[in-house]
PDB file of C-alpha atoms in Angstrom:
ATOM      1  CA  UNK T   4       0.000   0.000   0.000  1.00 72.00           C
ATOM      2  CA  UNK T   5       0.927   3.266  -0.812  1.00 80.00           C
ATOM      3  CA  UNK T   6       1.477   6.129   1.530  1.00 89.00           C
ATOM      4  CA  UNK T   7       1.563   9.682   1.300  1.00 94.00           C
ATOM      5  CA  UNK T   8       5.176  10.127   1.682  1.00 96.00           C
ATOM      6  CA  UNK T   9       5.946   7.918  -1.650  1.00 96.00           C
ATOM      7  CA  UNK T  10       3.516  10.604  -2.944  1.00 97.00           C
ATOM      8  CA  UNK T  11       5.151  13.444  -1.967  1.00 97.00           C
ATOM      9  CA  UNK T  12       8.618  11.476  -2.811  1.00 97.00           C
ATOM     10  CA  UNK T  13       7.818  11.133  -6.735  1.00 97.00           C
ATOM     11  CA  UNK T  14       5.526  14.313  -6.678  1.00 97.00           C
ATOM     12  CA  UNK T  15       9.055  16.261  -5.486  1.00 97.00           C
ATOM     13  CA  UNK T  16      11.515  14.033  -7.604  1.00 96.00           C
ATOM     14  CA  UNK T  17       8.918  15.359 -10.730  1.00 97.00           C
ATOM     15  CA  UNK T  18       9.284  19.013  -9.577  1.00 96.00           C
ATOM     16  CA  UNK T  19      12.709  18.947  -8.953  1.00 94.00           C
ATOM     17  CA  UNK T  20      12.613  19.995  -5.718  1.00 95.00           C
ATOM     18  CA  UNK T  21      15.501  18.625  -3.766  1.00 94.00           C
ATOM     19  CA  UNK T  22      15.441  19.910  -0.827  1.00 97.00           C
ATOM     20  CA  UNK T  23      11.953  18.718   0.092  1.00 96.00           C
ATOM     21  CA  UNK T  24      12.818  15.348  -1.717  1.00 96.00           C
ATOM     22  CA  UNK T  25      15.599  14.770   0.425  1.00 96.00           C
ATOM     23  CA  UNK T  26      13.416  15.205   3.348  1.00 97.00           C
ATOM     24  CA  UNK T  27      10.493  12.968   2.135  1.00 96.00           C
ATOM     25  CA  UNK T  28      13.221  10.960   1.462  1.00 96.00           C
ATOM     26  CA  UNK T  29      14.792  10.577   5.277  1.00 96.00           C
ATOM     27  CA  UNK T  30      10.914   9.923   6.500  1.00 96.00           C
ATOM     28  CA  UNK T  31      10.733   7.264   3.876  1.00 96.00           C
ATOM     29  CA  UNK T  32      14.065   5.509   5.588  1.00 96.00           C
ATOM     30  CA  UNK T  33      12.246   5.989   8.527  1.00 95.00           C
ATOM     31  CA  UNK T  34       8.977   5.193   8.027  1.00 93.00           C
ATOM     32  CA  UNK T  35       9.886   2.180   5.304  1.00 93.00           C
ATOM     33  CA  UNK T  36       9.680   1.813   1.636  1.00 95.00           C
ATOM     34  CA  UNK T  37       7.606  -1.219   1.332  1.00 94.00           C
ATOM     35  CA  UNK T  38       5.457  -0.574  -1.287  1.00 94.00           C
ATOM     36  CA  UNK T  39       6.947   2.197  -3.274  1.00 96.00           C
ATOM     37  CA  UNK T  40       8.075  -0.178  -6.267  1.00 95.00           C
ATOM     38  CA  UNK T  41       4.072  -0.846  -7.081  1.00 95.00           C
ATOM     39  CA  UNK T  42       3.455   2.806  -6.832  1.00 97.00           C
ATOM     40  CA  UNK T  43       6.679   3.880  -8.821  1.00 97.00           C
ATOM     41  CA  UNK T  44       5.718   1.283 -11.579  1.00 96.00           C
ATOM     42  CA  UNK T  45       2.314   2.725 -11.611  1.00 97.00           C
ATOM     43  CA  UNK T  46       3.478   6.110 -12.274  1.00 98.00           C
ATOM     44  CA  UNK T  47       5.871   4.609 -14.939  1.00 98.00           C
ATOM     45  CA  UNK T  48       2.884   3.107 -16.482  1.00 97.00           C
ATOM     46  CA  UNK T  49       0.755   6.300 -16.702  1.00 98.00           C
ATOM     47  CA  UNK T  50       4.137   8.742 -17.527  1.00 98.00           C
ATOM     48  CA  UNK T  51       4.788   6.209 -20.124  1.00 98.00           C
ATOM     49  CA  UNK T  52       1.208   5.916 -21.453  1.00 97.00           C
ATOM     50  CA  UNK T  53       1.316  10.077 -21.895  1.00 96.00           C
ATOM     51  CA  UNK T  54       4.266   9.676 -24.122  1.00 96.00           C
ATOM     52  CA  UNK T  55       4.442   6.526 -25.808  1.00 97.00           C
ATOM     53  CA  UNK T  56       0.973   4.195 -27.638  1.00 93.00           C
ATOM     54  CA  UNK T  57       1.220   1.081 -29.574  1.00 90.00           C
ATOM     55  CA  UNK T  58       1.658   2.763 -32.981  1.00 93.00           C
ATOM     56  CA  UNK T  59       4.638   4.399 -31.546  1.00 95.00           C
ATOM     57  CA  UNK T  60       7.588   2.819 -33.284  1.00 95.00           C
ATOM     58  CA  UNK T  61      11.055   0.782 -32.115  1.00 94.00           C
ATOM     59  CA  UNK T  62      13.020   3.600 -33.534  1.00 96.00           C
ATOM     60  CA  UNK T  63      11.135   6.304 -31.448  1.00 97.00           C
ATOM     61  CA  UNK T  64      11.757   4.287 -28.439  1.00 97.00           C
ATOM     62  CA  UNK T  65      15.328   3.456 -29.105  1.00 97.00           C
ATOM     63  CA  UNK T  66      15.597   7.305 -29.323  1.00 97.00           C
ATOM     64  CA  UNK T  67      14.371   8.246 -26.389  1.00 97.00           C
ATOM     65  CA  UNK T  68      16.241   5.499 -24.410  1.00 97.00           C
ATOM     66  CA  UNK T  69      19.268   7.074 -25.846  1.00 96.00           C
ATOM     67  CA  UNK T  70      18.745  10.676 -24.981  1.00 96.00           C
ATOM     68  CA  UNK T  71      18.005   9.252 -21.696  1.00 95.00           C
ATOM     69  CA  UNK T  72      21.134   7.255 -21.098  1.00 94.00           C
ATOM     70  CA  UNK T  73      23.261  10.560 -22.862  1.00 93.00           C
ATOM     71  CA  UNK T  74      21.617  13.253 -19.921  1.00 90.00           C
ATOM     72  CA  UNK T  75      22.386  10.395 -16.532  1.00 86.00           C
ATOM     73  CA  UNK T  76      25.213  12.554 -15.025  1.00 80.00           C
ATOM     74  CA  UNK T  77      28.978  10.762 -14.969  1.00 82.00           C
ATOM     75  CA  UNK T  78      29.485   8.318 -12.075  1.00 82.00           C
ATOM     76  CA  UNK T  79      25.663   7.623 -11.402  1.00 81.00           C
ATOM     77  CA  UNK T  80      24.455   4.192 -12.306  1.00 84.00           C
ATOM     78  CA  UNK T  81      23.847   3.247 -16.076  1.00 88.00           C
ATOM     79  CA  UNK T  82      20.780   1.715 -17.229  1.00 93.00           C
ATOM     80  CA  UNK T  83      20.328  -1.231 -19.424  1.00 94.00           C
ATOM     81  CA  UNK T  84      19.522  -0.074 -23.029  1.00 95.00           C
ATOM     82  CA  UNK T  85      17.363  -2.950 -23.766  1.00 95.00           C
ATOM     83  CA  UNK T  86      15.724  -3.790 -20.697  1.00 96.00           C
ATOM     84  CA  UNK T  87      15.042   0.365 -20.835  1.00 97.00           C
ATOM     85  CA  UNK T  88      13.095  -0.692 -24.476  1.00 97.00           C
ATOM     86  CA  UNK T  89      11.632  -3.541 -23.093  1.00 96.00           C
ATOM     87  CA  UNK T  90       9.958  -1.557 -19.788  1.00 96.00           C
ATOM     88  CA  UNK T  91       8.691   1.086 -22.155  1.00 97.00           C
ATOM     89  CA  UNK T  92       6.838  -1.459 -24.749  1.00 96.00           C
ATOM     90  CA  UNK T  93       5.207  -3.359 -21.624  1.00 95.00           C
ATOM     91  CA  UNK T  94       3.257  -0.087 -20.453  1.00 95.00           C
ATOM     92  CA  UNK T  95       1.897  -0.001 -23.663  1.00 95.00           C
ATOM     93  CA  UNK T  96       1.629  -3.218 -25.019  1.00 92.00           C
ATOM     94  CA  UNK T  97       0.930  -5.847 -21.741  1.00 86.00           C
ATOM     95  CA  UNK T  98       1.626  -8.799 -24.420  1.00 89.00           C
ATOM     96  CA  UNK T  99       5.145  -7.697 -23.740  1.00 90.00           C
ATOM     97  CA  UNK T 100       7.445  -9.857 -21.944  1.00 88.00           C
ATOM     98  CA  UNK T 101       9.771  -8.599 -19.017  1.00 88.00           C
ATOM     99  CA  UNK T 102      12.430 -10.261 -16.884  1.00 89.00           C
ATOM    100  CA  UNK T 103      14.475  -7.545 -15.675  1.00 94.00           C
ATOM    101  CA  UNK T 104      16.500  -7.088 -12.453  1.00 93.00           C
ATOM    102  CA  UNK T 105      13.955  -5.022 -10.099  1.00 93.00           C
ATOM    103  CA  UNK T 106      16.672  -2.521  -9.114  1.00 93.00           C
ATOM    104  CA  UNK T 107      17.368  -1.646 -12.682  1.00 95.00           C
ATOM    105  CA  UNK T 108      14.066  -1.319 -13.563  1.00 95.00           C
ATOM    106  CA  UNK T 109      13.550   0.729 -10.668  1.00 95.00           C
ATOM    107  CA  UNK T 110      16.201   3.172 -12.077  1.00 95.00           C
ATOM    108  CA  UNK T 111      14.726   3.100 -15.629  1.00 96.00           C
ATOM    109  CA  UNK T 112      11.522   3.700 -14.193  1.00 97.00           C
ATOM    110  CA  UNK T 113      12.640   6.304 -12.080  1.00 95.00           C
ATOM    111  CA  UNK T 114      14.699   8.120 -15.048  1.00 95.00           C
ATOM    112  CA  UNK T 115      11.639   8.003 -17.680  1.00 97.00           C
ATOM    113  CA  UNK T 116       9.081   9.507 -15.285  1.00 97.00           C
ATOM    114  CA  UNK T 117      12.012  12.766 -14.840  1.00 95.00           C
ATOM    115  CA  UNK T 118      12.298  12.613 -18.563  1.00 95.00           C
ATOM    116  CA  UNK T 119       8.656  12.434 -19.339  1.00 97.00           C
ATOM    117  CA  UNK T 120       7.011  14.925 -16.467  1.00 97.00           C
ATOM    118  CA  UNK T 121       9.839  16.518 -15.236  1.00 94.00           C
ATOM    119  CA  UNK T 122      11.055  20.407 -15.832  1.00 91.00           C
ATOM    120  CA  UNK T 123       7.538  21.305 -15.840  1.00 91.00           C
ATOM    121  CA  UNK T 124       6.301  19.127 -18.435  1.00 95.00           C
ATOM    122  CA  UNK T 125       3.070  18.038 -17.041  1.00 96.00           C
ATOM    123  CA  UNK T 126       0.508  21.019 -15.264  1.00 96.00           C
ATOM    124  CA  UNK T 127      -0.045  20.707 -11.161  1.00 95.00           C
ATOM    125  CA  UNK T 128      -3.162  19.781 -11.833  1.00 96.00           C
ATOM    126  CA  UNK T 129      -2.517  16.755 -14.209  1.00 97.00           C
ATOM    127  CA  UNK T 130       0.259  15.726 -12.004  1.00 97.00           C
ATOM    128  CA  UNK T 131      -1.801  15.213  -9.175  1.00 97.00           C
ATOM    129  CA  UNK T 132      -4.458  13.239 -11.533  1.00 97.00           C
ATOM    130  CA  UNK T 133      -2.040  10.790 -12.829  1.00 98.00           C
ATOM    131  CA  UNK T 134      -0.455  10.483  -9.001  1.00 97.00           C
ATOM    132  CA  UNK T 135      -4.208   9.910  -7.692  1.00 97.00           C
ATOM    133  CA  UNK T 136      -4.548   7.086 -10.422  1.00 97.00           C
ATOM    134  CA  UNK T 137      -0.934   5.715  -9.701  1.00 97.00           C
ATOM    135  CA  UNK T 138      -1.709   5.292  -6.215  1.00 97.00           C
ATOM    136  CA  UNK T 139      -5.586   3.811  -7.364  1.00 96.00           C
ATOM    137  CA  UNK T 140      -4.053   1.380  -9.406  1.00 95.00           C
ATOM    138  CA  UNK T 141      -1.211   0.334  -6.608  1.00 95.00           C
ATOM    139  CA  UNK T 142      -3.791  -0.013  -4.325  1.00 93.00           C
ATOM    140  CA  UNK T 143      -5.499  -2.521  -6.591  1.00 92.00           C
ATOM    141  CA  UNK T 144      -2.198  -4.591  -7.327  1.00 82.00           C
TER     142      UNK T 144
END
């Protein structure tokens, strides 16, 4: 189940607000995570649904996994090209297969949703729609 913390956590990551991240963060080590991969993947499902459909092509995707990869800052953890493909297809195509190592896909996921709704990309007001269904459909899983 989802709490308001992991809320505020990806609502601040979006924003770019560090400062209150970092503190949502330290209540999060506190209070504990468990949880917060359903609701990140649910947010990765709706960030990735805004971008991406199933006419959207290999190429596009392959592009966009790139520009990703090119903007992670030196020294922080790479992410796996292909599993990074794969994660994206599966949100919009669930005949998609995926077997990838949770704590990459955590990082892809993670990564896409800044690339996607981050610097302002997405209104308040549709932010705090899609977080509403995130947390509706992480409830459910």
């Amino acid at each position: 189940m989802s709490s308001p913390e992991m809320v505020d956590y990806i609502r601040t990551m979006v924003r770019g607000d560090h400062e209150a991240n970092d503190r949502v963060e330290a209540r999060l080590d506190q209070l504990g995570w468990d949880g917060f991969p359903t609701l990140l993947g649910a947010v990765f499902y709706f960030a990735v649904n805004r971008r991406f459909d199933e006419q959207t092509s290999p190429g596009e995707i392959m592009r966009f996994v790139a520009d990703i990869r090119a903007a992670v800052p030196a020294g922080a953890p790479e992410i796996d090209a292909n599993a990074a493909e794969t994660l994206i297809r599966a949100a919009v195509d669930p005949d998609v297969e995926t077997a990838i190592d949770p704590q990459m896909a955590g990082r892809i996921q993670g990564l896409v949703i800044l690339a996607i709704l981050g610097n302002h990309a997405i209104a308040d007001d549709d932010l705090e729609a899609l977080l509403a269904d995130a947390v509706a459909l992480a409830n459910r899983v």
